[in-house]
Coordinates of C-alpha atoms in Angstrom, one line a residue:
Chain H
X1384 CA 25.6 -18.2 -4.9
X1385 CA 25.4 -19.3 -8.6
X1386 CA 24.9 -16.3 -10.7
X1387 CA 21.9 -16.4 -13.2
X1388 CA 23.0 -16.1 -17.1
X1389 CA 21.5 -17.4 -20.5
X1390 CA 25.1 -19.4 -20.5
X1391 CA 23.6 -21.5 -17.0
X1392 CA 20.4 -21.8 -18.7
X1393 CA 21.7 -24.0 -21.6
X1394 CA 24.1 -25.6 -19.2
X1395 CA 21.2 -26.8 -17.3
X1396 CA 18.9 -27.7 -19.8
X1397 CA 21.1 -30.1 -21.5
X1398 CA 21.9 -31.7 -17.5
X1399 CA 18.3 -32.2 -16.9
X1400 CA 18.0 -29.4 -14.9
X1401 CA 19.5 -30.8 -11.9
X1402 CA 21.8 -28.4 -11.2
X1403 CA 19.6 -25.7 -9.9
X1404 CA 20.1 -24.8 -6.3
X1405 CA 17.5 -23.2 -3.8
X1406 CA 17.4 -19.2 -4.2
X1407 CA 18.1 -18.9 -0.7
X1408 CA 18.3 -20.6 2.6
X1409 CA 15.8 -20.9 5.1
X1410 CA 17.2 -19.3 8.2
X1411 CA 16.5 -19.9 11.3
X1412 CA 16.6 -17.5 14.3
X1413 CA 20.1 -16.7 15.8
X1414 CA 20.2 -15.2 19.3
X1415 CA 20.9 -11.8 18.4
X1416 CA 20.9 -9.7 14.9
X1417 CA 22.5 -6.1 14.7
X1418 CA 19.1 -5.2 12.7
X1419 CA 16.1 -7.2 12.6
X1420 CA 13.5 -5.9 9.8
X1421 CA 9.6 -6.5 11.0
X1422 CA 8.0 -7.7 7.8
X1423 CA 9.5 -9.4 4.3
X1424 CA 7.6 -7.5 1.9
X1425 CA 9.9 -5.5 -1.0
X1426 CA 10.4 -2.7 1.3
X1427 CA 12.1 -4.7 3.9
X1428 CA 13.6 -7.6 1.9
X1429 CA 15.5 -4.7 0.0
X1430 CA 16.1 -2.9 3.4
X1431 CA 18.1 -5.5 4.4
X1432 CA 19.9 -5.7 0.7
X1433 CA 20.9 -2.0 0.6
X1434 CA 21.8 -2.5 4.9
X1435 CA 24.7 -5.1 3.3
X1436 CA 25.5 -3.2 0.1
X1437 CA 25.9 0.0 1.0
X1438 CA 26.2 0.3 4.9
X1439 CA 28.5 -3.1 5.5
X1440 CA 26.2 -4.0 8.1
X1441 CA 25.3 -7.9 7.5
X1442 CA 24.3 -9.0 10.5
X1443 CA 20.6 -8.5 9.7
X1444 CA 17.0 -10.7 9.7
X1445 CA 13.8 -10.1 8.1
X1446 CA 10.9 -11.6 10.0
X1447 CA 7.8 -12.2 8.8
X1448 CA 4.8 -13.9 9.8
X1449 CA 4.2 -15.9 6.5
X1450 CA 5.6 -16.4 3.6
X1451 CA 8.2 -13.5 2.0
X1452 CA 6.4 -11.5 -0.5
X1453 CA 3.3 -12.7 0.1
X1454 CA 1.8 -9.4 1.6
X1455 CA 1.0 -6.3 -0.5
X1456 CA 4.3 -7.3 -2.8
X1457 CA 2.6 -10.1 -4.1
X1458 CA -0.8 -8.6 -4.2
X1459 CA -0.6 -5.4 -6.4
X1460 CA -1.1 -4.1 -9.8
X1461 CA 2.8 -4.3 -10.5
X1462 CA 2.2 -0.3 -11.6
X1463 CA 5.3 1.9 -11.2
X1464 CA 5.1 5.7 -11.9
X1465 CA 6.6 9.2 -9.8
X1466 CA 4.2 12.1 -11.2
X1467 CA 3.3 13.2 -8.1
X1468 CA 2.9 16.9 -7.3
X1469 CA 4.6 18.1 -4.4
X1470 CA 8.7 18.2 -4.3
X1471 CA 9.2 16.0 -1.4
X1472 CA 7.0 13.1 -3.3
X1473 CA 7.9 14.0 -6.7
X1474 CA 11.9 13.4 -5.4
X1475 CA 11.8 10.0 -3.6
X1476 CA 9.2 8.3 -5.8
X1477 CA 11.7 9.4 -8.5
X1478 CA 14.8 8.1 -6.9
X1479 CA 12.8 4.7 -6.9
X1480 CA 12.5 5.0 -10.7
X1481 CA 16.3 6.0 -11.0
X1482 CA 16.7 2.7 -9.3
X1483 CA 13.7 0.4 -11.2
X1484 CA 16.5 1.1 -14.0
X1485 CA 19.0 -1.1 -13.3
X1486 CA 17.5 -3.1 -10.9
X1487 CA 17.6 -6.8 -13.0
X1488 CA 21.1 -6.2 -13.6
X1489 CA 22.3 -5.3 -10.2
X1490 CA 20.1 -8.1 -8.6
X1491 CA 20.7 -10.9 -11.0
X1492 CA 17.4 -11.8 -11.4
X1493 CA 14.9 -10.8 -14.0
X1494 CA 12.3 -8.3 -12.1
X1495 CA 10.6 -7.7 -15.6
X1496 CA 10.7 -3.8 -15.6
X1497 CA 9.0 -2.5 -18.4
X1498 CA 9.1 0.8 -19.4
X1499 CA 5.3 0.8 -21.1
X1500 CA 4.4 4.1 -20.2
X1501 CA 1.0 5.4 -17.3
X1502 CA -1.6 7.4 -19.3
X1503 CA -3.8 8.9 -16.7
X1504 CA -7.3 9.6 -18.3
X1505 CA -9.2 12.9 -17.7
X1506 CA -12.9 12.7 -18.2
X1507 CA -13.8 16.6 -17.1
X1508 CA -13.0 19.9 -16.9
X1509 CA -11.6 19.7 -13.6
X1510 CA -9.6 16.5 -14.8
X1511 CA -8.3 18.4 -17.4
X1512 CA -6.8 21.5 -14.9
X1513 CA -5.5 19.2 -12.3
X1514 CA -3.6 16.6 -14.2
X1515 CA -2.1 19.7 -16.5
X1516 CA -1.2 21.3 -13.6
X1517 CA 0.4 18.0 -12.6
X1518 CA 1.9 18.3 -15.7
X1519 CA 3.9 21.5 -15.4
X1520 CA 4.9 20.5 -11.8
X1521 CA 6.0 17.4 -12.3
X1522 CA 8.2 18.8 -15.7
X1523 CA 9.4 21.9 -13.1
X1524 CA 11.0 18.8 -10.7
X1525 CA 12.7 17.1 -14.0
X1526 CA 10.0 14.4 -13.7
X1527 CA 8.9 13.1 -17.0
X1528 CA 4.9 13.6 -17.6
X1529 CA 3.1 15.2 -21.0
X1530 CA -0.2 16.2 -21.9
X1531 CA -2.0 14.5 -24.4
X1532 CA -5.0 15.3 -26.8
X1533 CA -8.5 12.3 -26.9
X1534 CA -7.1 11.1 -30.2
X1535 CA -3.0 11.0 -29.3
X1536 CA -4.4 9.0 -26.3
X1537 CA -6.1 6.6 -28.6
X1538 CA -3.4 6.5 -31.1
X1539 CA -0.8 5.6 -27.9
X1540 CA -3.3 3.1 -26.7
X1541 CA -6.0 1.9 -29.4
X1542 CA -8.2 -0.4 -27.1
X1543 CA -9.3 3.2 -25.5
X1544 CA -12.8 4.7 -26.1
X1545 CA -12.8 8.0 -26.7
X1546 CA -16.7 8.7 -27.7
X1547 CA -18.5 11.9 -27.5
X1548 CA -21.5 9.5 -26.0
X1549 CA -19.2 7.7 -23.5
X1550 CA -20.7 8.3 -19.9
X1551 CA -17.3 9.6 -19.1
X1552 CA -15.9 10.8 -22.0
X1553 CA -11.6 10.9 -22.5
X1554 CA -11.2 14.7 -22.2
X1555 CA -7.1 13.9 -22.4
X1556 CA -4.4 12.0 -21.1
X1557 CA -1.3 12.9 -18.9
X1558 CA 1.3 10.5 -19.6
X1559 CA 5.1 9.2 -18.2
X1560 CA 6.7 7.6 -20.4
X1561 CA 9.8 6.5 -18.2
X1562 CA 6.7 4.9 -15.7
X1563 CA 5.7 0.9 -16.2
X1564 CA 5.4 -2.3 -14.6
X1565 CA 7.7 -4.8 -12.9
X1566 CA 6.9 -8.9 -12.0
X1567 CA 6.4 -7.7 -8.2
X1568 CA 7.0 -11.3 -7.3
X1569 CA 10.3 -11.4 -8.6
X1570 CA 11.0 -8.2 -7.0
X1571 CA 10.8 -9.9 -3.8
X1572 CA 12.8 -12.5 -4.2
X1573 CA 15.6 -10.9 -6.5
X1574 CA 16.4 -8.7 -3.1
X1575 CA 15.5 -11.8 -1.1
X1576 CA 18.6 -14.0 -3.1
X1577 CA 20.5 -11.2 -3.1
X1578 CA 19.9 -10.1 0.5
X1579 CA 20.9 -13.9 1.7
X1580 CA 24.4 -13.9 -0.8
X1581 CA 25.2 -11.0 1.7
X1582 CA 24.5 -12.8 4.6
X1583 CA 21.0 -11.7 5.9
X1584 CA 18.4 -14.2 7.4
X1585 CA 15.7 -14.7 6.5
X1586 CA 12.7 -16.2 8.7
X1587 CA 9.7 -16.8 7.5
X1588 CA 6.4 -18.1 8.9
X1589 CA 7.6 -16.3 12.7
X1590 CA 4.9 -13.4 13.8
X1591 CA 6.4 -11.2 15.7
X1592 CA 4.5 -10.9 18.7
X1593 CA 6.4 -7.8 21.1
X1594 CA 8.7 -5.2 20.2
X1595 CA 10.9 -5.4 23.6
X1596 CA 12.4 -2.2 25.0
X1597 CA 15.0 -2.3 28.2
X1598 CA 14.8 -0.4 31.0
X1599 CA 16.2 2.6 29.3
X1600 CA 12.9 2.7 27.1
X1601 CA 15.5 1.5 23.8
X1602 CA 14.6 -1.5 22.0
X1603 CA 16.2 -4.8 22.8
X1604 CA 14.3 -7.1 20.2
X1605 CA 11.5 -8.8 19.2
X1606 CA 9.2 -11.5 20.8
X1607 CA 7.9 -13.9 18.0
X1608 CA 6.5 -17.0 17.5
X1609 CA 10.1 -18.7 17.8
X1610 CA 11.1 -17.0 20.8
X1611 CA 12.8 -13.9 21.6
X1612 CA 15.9 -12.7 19.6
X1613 CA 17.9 -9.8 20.5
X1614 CA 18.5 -6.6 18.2
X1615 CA 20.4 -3.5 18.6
X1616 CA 17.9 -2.0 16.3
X1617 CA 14.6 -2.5 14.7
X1618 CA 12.7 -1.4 11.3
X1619 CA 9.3 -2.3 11.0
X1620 CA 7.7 -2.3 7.5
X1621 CA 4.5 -4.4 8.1
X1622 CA 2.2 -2.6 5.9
X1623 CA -1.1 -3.3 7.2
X1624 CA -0.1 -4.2 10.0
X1625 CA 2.2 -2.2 11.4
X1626 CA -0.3 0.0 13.6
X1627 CA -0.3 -3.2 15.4
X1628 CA 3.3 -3.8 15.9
X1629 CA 4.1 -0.6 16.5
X1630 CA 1.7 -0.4 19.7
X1631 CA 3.5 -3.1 21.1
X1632 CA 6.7 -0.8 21.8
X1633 CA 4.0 1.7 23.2
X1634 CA 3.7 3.8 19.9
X1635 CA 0.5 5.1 18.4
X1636 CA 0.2 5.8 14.5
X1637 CA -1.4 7.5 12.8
X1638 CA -2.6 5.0 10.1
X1639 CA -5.9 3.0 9.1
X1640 CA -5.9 -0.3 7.6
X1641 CA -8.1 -0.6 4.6
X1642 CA -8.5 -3.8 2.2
X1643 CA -7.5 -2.7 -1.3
X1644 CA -8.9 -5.3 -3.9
X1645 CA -8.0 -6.2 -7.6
X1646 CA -8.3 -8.8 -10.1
X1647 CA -7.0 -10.8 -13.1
X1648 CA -9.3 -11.8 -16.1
X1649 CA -8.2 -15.3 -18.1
X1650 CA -4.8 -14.2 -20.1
X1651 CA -5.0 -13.3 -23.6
X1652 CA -2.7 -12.7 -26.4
X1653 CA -1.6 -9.2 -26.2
X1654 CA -3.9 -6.4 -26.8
X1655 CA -3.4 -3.9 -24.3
X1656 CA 0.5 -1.3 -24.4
X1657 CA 0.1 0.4 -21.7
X1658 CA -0.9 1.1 -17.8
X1659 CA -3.7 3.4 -18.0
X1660 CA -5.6 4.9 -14.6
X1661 CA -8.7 6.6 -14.9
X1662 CA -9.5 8.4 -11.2
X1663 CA -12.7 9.8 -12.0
X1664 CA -14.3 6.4 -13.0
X1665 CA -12.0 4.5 -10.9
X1666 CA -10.3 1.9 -12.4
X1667 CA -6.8 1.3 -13.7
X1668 CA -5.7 -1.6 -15.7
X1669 CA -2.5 -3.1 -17.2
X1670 CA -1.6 -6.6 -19.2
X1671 CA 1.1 -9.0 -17.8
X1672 CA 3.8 -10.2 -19.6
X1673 CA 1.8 -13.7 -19.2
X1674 CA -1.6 -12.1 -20.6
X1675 CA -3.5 -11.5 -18.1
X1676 CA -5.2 -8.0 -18.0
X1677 CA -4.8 -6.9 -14.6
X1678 CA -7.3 -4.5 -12.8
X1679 CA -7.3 -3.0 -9.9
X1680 CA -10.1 -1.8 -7.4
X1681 CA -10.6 0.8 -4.8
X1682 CA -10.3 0.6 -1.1
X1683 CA -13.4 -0.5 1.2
X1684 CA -14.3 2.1 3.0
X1685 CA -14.2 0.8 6.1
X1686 CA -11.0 -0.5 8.0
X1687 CA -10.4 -4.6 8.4
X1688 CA -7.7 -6.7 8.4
X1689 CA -9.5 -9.1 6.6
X1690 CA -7.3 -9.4 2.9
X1691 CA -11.0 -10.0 1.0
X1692 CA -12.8 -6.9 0.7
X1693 CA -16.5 -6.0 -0.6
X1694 CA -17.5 -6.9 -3.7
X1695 CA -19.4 -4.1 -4.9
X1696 CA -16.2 -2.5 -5.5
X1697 CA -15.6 -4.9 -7.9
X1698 CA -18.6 -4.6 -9.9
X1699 CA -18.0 -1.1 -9.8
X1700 CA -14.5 -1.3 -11.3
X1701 CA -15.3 -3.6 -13.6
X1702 CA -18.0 -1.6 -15.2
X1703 CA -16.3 1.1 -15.4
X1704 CA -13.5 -0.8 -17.4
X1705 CA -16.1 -2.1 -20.0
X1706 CA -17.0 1.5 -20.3
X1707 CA -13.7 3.0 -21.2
X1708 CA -12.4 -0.3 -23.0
X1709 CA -15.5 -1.9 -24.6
X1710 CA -13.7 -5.0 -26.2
X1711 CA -12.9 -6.5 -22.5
X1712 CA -17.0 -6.6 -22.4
X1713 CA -16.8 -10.4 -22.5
X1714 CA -13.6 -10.9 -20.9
X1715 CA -13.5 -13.6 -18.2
X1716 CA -12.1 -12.7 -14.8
X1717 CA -10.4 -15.7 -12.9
X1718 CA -9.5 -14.1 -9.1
X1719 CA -10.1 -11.4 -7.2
X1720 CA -7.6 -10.7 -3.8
X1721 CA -7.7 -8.3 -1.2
X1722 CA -4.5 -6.6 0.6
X1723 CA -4.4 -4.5 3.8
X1724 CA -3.1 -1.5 3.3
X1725 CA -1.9 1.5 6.2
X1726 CA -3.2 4.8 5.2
X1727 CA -1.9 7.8 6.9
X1728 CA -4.3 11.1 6.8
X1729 CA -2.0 13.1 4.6
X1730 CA -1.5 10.1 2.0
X1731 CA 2.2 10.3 1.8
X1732 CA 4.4 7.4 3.9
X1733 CA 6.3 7.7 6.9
X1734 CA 9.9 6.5 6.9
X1735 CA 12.0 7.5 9.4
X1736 CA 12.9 7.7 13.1
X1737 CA 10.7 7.1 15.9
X1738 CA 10.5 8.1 19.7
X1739 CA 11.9 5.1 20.6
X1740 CA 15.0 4.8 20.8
X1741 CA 17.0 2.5 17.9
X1742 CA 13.4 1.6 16.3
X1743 CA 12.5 2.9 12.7
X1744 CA 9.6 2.6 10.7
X1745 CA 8.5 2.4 7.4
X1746 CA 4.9 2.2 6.9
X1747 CA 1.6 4.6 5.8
X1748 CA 2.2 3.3 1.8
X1749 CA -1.3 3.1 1.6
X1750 CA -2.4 2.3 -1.6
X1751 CA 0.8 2.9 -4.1
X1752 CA 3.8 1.4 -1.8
X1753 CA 5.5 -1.0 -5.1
X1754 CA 6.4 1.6 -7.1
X1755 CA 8.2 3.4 -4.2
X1756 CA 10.1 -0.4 -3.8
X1757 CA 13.6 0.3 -4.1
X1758 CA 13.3 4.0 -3.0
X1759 CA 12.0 3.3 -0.1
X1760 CA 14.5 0.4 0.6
X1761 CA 17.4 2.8 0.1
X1762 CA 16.3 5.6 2.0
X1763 CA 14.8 3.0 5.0
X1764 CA 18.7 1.4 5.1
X1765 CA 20.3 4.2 4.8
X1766 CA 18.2 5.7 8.0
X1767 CA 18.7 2.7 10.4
X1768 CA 22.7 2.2 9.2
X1769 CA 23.3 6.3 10.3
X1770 CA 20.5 7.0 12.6
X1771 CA 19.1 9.6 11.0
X1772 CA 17.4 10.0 7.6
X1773 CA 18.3 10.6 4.2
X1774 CA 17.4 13.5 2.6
X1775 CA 14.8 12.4 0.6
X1776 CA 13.0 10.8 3.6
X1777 CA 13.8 13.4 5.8
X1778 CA 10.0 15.4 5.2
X1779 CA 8.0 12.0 5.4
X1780 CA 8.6 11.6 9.4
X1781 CA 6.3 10.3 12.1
X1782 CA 6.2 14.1 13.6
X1783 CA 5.0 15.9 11.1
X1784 CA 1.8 15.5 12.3
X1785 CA 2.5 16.9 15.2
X1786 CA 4.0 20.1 13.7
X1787 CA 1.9 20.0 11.3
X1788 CA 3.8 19.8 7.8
X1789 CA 1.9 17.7 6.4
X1790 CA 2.4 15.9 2.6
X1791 CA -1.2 16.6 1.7
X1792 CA -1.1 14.2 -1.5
X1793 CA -4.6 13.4 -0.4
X1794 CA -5.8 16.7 -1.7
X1795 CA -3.4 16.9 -4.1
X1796 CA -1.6 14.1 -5.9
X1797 CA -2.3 12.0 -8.5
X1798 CA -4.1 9.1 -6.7
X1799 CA -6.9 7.6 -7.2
X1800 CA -7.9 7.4 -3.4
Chain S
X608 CA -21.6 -7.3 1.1
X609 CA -21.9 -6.8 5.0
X610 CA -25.8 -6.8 6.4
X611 CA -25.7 -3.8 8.8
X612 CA -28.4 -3.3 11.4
X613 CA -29.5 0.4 11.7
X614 CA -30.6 0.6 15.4
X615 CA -32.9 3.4 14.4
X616 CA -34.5 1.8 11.5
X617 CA -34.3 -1.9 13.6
X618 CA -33.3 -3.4 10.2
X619 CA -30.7 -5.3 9.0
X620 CA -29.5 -4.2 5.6
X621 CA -27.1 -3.9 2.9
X622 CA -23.5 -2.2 3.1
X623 CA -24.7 -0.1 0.3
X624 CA -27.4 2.0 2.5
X625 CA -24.6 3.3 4.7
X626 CA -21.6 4.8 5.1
X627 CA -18.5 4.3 7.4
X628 CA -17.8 7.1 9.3
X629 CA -14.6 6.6 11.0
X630 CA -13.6 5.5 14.5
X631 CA -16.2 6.1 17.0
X632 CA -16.1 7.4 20.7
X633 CA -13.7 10.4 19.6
X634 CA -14.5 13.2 21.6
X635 CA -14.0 16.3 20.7
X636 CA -11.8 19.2 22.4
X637 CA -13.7 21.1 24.9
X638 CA -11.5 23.6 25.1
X639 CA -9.6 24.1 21.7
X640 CA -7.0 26.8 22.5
X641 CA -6.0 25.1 25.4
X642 CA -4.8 21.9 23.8
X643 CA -0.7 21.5 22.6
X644 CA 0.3 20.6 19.6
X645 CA 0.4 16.7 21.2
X646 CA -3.0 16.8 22.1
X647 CA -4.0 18.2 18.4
X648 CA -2.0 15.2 16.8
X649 CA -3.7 12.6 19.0
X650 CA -7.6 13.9 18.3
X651 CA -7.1 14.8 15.1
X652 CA -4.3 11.7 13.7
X653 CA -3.6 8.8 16.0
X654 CA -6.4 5.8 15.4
X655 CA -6.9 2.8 17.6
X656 CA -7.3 1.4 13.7
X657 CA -8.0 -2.2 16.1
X658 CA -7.3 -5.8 15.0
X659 CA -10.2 -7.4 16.4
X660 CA -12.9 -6.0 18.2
X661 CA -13.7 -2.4 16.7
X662 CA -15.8 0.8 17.6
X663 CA -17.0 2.8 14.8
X664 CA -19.5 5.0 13.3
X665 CA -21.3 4.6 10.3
X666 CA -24.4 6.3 8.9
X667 CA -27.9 5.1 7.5
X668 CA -27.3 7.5 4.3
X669 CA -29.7 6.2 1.9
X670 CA -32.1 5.3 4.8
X671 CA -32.6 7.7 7.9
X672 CA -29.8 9.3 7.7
X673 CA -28.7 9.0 11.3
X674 CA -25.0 8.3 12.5
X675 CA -24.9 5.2 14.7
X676 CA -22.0 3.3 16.6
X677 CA -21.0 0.2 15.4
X678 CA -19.0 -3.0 17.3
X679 CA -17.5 -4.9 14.2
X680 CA -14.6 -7.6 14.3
X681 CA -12.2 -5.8 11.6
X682 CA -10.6 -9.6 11.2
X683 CA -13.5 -11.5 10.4
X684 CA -15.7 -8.4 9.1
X685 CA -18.7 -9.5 11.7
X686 CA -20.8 -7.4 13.5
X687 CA -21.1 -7.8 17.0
X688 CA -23.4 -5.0 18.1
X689 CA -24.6 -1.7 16.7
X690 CA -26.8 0.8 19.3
X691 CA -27.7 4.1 18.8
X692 CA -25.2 7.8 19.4
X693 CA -25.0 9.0 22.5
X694 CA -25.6 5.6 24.2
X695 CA -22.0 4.5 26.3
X696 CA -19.7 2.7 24.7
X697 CA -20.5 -0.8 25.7
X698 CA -18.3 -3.2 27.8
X699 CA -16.2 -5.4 25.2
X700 CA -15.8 -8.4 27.9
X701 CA -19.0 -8.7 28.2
X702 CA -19.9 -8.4 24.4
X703 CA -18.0 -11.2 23.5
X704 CA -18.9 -13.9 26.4
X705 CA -22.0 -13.0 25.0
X706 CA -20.9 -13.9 21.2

């Protein structure tokens, strides 16, 4: 596989550009796959990257019923951050960051990470505790997070309103510096490339229908679309969906699928620094790189698996936006998109083993699963390649509710939902 | 924005009047100190959280008030039936020959 460099860029723009190959092959199902990866989202796309890279193991697809990236990768606000409050979180969303770092270089391809800091607004009293307590927490784990005053708020992000006579008035800010955005297309496809140099296929458009287990109750493979192909073992990371996969090898979740919604307005020159999230109003918003100003939504509350969602959500969002950031009053929006994400009850994921034998899972993301991208990835290879989890992961299991040690981020974390 | 029909009320209204209430037919635990910690997990965790063909509660909030089941198709969003609590949980075969 060429490598990507501004020295091939000039090369190929004075040869008319013909000498750009495909990023990666289109694979089509072999008979059998040492690991097969249910779903070719980030998570699993650089499942399979880290399975080559670290673990040697090569002989590896990612299935997915449509198109790679085209799930919840290709459908959130791009917003990467780790000031959560309890250890366990705090530690693997901030092994992700560790790895946003030097992701670009170690792909080859451009992801876009940008380091543009996540002010998260408080607008009360009770704001103003919770996201200081956050604060000292997170600084107590070595996570970069700071408190800020109303007007050092404004001054980091001058679109802000910060009047008396706002309805919600900005009370303070906490805000992570190190925390950003990334292009979460080319996150996809950056482990996709990479993931293929190493050898891994990668089969798009091919539901998986079955999760086959032998007599011994261990998984065998998969039954798709294209017919069945053998694996010794198998991940699933289907977002969404993977309540429904999973029941196929006999396994319950605990998860609920919920359409999350956001939205792009018409892009703009650039007026906007920063990510900032407001949790009291409910809205968080960001500007691309190509000037769009992108928002994002809440979740319905009911559970579908419908990738549209309600919009009264919207026009609650986007109210509260003109509230907090008056000059996008007349801003045009061009499209609104839904994505189904799994919620578990606790709102922290579960990565890890299951009670069937040789299958792993890496699902209850819910509504914050990007920034977790190459974190989860790691810990999720690392898991299948050994058997049994890394440290990081080794809280966020499947049994926990069972014994009851629980991640309560619901109650807890900084999340808006 | 769904149109919900509130058995109670017998009308068919906005979303906005009501609110989901989570998956329905969920009994609870008749005898709590008797149950293991499986049994806890599965009443209190484990969803059906269908693709298709869904029971679930929801409840007339800003109208009567009253918690009603609800058969909705959680991939296309439609309705296929609400009735009132307490009524059995109707036969899903034929609910959609019916369709």
């Amino acid at each position: 596989m060429p490598r990507y460099s501004a020295f091939a860029v000039v090369k190929n723009a004075l040869t008319g550009h013909k000498g750009w190959r495909e990023q990666w092959p289109d694979a089509q199902p072999k008979k059998e796959y040492d690991v097969i990866i249910v779903g070719a989202g980030g998570h699993g796309l650089g499942a399979a990257y880290y399975l080559a890279r670290e673990h040697g193991i090569t002989n590896v697809a990612v299935i997915d019923k449509g198109w790679l990236g085209g799930g919840n990768t290709g459908r959130n606000t791009t917003i990467i951050r780790s000031n959560y409050l309890y250890d366990e979180s705090a530690k693997l969303y901030d092994h992700a960051l560790d790895l946003w770092d030097g992701l670009s270089q170690e792909l080859n391809y451009n992801v876009m990470f940008s380091r543009r800091g996540v002010m998260m607004l408080a607008h009360n009293v009770h704001d103003v505790q919770s996201f200081q307590r956050h604060v000292h927490s997170n600084r107590l784990n070595g996570v970069d997070n700071r408190w800020l005053s109303a007007e050092e708020a404004k001054e980091f992000c001058p679109p802000l309103n910060i009047s008396r006579e706002a309805r919600y008035p900005v009370m303070g800010a906490a805000l992570q510096m190190r925390a950003g955005t990334a292009r979460h297309d080319a996150v996809a496809w950056g482990y996709a490339r990479a993931a293929a140099a190493r050898g891994v296929d990668i089969i798009q458009n091919c539901p998986v229908i079955a999760i086959r287990r032998g007599p011994d109750g261990a998984v065998t493979g998969v039954d798709t679309a294209k017919g069945f192909i053998g694996a010794k073992k198998v991940a699933v990371s289907a977002a969404g969906h993977t309540s429904v996969v999973m029941e196929s090898a006999g396994v319950r979740m605990p998860l609920e699928s919920f359409p999350l919604q956001a939205l792009v307005s018409e892009p703009v020159k650039p007026v906007f620094p920063c990510v900032v999230m407001s949790n009291t109003v409910h809205a968080y918003i960001s500007q691309s790189d190509k000037g769009e100003l992108v928002i994002g939504s809440g979740t319905d509350q009911y559970t579908s698996y419908s990738q549209r969602g309600g919009l009264p959500l919207i026009e609650h969002t986007v109210a509260a936006i003109c509230e907090i950031f008056p000059i996008f009053n007349r801003m045009r929006m061009l499209r609104k998109w839904g994505g189904i994400v799994d919620v578990t009850p606790d709102r922290s994921a579960i990565i890890g083993k299951t009670p069937v034998k040789n299958l792993f899972v890496n699902c209850g993301w819910g509504t914050g699963g990007f920034k977790a991208t190459p974190g989860a990835a790691h810990v999720l290879a690392h898991t299948v390649a050994t058997g049994e989890p890394h440290a990081l992961n080794a809280p966020f299991t499947l049994d926990r509710f069972r014994t009851g040690r629980l991640i309560d981020e619901a109650a807890a974390a900084a999340v808006a939902h | 924005m769904l149109l919900i029909h509130c058995p109670y009320c017998d009308e068919t209204l906005p979303e906005l009047e009501f609110a989901y209430a989570g998956e329905a037919h969920v009994i609870r635990p008749e005898d709590p100190s008797a149950m293991s910690d499986e049994e806890w997990r599965d009443f209190l965790f484990i969803r059906t959280n269908a693709r298709g063909p869904h029971f679930e509660r929801w409840r007339h909030v800003h109208g009567c008030a009253r918690f009603f089941n609800a058969v909705r198709d959680t991939v296309s969003d439609r309705f296929l039936l609400t009735y009132k609590a307490g009524e059995p949980r109707p036969d899903l075969a034929s609910l959609e020959a019916a369709q």
